[in-house]
JSON list of C-alpha atoms in Angstrom, two decimals:
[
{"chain": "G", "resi": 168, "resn": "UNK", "atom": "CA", "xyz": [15.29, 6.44, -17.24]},
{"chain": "G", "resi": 169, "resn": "UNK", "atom": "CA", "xyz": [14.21, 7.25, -13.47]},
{"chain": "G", "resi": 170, "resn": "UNK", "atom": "CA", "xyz": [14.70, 4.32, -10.66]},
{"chain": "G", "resi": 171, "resn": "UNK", "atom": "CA", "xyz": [11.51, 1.95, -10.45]},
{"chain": "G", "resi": 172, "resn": "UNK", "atom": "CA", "xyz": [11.06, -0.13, -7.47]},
{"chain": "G", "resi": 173, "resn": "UNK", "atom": "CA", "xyz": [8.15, -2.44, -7.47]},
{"chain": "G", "resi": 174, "resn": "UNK", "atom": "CA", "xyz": [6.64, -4.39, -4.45]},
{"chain": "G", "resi": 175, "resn": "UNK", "atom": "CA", "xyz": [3.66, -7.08, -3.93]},
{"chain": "G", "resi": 176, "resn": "UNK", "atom": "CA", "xyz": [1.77, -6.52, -1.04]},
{"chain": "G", "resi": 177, "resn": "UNK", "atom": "CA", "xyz": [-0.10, -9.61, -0.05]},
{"chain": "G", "resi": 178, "resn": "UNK", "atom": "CA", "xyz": [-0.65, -9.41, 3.17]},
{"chain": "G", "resi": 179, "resn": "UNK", "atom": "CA", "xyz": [-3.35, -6.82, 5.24]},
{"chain": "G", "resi": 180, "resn": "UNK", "atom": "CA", "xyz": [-1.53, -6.51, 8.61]},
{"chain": "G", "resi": 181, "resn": "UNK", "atom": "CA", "xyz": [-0.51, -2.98, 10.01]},
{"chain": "G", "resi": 182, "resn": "UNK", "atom": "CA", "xyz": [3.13, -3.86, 9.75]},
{"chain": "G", "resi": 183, "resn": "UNK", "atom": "CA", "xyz": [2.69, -4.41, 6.53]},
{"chain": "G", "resi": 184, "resn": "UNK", "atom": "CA", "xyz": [0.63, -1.48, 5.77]},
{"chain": "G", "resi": 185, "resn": "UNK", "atom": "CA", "xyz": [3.13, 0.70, 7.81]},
{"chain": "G", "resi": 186, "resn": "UNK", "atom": "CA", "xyz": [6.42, -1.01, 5.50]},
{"chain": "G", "resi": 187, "resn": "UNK", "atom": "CA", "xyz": [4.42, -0.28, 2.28]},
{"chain": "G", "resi": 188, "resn": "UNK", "atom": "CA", "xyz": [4.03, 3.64, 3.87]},
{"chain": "G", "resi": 189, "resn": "UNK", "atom": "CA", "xyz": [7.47, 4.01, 4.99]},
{"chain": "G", "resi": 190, "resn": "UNK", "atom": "CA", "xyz": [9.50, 2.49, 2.02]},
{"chain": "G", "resi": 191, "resn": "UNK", "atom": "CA", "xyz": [6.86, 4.19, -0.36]},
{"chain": "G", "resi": 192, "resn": "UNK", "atom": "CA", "xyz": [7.36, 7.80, 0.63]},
{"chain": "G", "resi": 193, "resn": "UNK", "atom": "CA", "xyz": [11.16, 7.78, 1.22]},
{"chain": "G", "resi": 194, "resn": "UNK", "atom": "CA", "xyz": [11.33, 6.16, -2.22]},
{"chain": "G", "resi": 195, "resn": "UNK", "atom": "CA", "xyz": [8.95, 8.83, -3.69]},
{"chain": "G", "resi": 196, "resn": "UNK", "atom": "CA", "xyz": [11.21, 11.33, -2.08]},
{"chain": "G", "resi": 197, "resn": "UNK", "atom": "CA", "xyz": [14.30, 10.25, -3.56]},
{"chain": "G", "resi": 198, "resn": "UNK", "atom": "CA", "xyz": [12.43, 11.00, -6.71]},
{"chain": "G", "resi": 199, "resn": "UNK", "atom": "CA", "xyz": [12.04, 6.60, -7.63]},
{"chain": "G", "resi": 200, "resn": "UNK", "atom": "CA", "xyz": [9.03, 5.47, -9.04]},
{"chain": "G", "resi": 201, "resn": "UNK", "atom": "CA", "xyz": [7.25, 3.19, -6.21]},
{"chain": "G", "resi": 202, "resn": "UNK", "atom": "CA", "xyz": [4.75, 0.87, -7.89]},
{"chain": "G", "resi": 203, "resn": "UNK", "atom": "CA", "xyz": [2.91, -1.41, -5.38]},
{"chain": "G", "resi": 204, "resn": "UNK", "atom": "CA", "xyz": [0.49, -4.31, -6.89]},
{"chain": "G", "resi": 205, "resn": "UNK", "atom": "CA", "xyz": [-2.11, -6.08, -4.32]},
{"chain": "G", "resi": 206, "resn": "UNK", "atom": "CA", "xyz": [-2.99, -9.11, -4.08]},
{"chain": "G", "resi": 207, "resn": "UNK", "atom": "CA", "xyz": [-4.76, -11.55, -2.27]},
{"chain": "G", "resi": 208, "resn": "UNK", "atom": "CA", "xyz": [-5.47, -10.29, 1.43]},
{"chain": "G", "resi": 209, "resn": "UNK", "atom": "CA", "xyz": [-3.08, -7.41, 0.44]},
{"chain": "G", "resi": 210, "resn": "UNK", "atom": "CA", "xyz": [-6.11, -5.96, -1.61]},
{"chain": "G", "resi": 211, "resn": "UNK", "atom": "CA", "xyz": [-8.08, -5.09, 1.58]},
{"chain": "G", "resi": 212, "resn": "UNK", "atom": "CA", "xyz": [-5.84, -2.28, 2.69]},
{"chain": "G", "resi": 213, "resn": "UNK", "atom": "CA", "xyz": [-7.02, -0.21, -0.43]},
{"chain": "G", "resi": 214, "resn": "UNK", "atom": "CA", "xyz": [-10.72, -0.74, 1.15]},
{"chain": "G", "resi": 215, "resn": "UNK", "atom": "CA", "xyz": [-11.69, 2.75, 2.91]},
{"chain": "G", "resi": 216, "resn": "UNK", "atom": "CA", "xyz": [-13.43, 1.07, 5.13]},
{"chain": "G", "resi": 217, "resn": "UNK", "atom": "CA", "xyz": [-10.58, -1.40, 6.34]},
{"chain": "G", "resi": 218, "resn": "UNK", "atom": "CA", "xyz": [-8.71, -0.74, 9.47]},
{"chain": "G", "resi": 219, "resn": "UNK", "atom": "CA", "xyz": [-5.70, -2.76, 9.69]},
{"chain": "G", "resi": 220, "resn": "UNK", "atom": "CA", "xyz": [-4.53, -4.80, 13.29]},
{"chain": "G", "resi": 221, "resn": "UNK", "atom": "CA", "xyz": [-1.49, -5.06, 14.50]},
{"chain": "G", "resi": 222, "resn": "UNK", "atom": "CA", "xyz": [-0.75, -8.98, 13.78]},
{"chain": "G", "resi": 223, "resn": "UNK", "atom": "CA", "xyz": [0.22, -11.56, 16.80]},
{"chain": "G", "resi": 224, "resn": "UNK", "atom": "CA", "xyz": [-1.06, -9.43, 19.67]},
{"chain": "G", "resi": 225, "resn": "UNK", "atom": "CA", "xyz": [-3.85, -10.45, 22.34]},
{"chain": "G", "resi": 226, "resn": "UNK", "atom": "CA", "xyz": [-6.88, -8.89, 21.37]},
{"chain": "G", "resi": 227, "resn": "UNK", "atom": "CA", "xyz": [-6.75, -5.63, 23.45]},
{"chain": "G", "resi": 228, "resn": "UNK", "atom": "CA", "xyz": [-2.84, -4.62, 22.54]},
{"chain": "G", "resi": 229, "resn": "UNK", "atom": "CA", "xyz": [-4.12, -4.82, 18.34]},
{"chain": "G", "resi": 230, "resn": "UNK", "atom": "CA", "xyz": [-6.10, -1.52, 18.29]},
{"chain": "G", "resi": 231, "resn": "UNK", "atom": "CA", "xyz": [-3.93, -0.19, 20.83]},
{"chain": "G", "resi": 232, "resn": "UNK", "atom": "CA", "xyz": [-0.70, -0.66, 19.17]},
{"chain": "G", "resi": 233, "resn": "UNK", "atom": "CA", "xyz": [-2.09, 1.11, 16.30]},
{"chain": "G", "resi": 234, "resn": "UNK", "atom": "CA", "xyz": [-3.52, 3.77, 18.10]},
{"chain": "G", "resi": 235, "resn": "UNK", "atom": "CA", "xyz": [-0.38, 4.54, 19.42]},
{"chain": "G", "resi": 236, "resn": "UNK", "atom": "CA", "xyz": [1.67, 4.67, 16.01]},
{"chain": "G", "resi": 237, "resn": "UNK", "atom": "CA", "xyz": [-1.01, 6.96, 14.89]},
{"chain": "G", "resi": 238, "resn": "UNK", "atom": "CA", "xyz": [-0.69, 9.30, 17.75]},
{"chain": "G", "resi": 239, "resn": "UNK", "atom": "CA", "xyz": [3.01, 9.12, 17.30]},
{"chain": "G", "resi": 240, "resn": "UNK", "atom": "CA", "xyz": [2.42, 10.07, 13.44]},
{"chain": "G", "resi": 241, "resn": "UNK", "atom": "CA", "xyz": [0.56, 13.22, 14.41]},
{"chain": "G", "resi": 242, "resn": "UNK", "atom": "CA", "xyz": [4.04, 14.56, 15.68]},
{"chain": "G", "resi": 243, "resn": "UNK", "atom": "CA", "xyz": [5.02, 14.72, 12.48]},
{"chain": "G", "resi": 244, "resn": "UNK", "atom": "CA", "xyz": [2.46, 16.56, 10.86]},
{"chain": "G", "resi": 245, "resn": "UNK", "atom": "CA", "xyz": [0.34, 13.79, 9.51]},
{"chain": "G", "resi": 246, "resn": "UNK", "atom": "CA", "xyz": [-3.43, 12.41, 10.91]},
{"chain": "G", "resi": 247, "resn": "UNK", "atom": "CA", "xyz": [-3.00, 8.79, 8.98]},
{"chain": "G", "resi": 248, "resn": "UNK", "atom": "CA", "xyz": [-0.49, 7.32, 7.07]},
{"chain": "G", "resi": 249, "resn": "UNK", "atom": "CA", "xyz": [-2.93, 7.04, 4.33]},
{"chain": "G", "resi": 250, "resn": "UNK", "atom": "CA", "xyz": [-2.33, 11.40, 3.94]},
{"chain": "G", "resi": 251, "resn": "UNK", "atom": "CA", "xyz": [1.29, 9.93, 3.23]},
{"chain": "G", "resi": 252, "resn": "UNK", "atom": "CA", "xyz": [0.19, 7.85, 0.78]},
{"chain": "G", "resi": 253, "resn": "UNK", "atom": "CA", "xyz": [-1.76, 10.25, -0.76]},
{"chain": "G", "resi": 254, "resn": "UNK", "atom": "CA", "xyz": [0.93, 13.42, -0.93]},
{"chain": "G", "resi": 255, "resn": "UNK", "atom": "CA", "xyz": [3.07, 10.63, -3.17]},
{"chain": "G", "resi": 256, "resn": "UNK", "atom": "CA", "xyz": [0.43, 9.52, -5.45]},
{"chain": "G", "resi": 257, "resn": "UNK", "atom": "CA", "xyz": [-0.49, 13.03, -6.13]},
{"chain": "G", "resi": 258, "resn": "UNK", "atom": "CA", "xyz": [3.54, 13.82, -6.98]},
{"chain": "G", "resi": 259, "resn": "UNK", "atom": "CA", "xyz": [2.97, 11.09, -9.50]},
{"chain": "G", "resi": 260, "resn": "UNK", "atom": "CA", "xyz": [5.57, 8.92, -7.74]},
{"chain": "G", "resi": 261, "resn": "UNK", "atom": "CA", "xyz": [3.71, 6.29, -6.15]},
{"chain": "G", "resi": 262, "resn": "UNK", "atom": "CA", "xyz": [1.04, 4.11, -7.70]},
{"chain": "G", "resi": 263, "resn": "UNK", "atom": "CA", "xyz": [-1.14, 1.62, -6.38]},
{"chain": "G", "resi": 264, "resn": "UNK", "atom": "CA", "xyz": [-1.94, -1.30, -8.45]},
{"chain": "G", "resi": 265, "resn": "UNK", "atom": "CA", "xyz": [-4.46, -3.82, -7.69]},
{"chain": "G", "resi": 266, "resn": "UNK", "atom": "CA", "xyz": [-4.78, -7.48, -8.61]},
{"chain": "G", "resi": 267, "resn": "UNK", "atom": "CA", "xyz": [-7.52, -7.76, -10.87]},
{"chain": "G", "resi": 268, "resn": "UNK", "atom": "CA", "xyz": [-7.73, -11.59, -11.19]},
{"chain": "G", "resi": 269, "resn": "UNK", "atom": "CA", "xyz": [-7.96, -11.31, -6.96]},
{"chain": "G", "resi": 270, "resn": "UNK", "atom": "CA", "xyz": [-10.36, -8.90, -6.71]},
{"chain": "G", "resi": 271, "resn": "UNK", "atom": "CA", "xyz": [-12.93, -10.90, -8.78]},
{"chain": "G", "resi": 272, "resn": "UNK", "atom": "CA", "xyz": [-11.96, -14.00, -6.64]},
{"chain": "G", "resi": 273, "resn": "UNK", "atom": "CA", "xyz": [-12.79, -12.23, -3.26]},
{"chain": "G", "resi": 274, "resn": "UNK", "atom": "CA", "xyz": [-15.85, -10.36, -4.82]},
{"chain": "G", "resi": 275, "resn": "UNK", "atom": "CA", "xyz": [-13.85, -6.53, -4.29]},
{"chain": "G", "resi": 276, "resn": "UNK", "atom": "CA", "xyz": [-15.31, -3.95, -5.98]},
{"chain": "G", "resi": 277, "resn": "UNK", "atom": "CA", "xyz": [-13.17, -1.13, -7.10]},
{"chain": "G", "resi": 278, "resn": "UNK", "atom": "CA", "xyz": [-15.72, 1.51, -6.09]},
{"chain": "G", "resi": 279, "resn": "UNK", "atom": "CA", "xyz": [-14.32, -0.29, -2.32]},
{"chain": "G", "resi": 280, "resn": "UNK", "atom": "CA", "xyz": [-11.46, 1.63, -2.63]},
{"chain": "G", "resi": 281, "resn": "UNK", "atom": "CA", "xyz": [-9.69, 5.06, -2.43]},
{"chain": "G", "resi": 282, "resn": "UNK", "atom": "CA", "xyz": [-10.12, 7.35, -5.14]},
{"chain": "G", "resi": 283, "resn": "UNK", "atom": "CA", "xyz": [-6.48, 7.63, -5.60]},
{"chain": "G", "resi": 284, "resn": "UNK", "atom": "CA", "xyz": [-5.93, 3.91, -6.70]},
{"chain": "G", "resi": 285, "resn": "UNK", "atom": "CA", "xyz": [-4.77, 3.13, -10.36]},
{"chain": "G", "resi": 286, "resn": "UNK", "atom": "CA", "xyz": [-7.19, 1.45, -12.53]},
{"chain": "G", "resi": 287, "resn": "UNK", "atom": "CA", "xyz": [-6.83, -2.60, -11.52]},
{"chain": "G", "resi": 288, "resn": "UNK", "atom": "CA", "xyz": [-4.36, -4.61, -13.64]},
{"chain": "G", "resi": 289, "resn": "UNK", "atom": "CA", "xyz": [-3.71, -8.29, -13.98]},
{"chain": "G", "resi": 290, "resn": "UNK", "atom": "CA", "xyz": [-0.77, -10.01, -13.06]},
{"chain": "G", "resi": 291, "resn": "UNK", "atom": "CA", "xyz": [0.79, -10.26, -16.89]},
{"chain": "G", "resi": 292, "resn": "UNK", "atom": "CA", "xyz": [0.86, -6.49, -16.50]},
{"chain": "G", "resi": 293, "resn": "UNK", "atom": "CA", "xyz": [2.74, -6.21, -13.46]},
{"chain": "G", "resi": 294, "resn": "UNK", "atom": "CA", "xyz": [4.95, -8.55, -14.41]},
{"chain": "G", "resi": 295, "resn": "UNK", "atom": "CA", "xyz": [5.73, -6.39, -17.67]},
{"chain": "G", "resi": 296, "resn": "UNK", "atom": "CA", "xyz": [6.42, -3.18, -14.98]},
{"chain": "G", "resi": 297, "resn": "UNK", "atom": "CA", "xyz": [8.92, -5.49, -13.08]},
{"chain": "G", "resi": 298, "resn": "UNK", "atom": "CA", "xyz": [10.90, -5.77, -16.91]},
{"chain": "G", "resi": 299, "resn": "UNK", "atom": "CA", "xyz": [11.88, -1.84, -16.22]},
{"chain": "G", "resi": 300, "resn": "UNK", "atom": "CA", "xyz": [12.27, -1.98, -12.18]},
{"chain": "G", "resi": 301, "resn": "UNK", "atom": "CA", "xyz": [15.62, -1.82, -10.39]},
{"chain": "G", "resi": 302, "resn": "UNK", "atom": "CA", "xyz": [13.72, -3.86, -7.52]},
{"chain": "G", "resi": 303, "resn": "UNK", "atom": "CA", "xyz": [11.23, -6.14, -6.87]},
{"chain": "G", "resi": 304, "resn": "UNK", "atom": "CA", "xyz": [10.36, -6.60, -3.19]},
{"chain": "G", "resi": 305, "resn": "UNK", "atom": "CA", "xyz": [7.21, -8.99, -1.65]},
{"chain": "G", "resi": 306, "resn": "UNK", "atom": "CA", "xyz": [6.06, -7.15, 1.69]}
]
């Protein structure tokens, strides 16, 4: 059976967002299955239309704080970290699950978000995926 790592994302800052990139793509490299479920304020980074700050900075560091990690990015080949994303869903070895039960609470509609996120799923599921994971990390 291949490694499984799952992680909850509940959170929508760009340190989060960057974690969830980082630890999702080396993991899909080292050929582990990296499921990520979101929930709550988590569920607004799979919204293409949300930009994520860069949490407890004065108002004119947050945009430029990301700008600069994006420009940094760029050096190694990639325009967004979302293109990361992307490559490892495509492989098959990442898969972005979100909270069903949350998105009805805050009113998200799945047409929000990328074309490259799983179907939503309710917490009972995820919970069954987390049976078969060697890990289960909240970001």
């Amino acid at each position: 059976m291949p490694k499984q790592m799952n992680f909850i994302v509940s959170e929508n800052s760009f340190e989060k967002f960057g974690m969830m990139v980082i630890l999702g793509t080396t993991g899909a490299a080292m050929e582990t299955q990296m499921n990520f479920f979101f929930t709550f304020w988590g569920l607004f980074l799979l919204k293409r239309s949300y930009n994520p700050g860069v949490a407890k900075m004065p108002f004119p560091f947050k945009k430029m704080g990301g700008t600069m990690f994006k420009k940094m990015l760029k050096g190694f080949g990639y325009d967004d970290m979302w293109e990361m994303i992307k490559d490892g869903v495509e492989e098959g070895k990442i898969k972005l699950y979100p909270c069903s039960m949350t998105m009805d609470l805050l009113r998200i509609k799945r047409k929000s978000m990328h074309k490259f996120v799983e179907e939503p799923v309710g917490a009972a599921a995820f919970l069954e995926m987390c049976d078969n994971a060697d890990s289960v990390i909240s970001l």
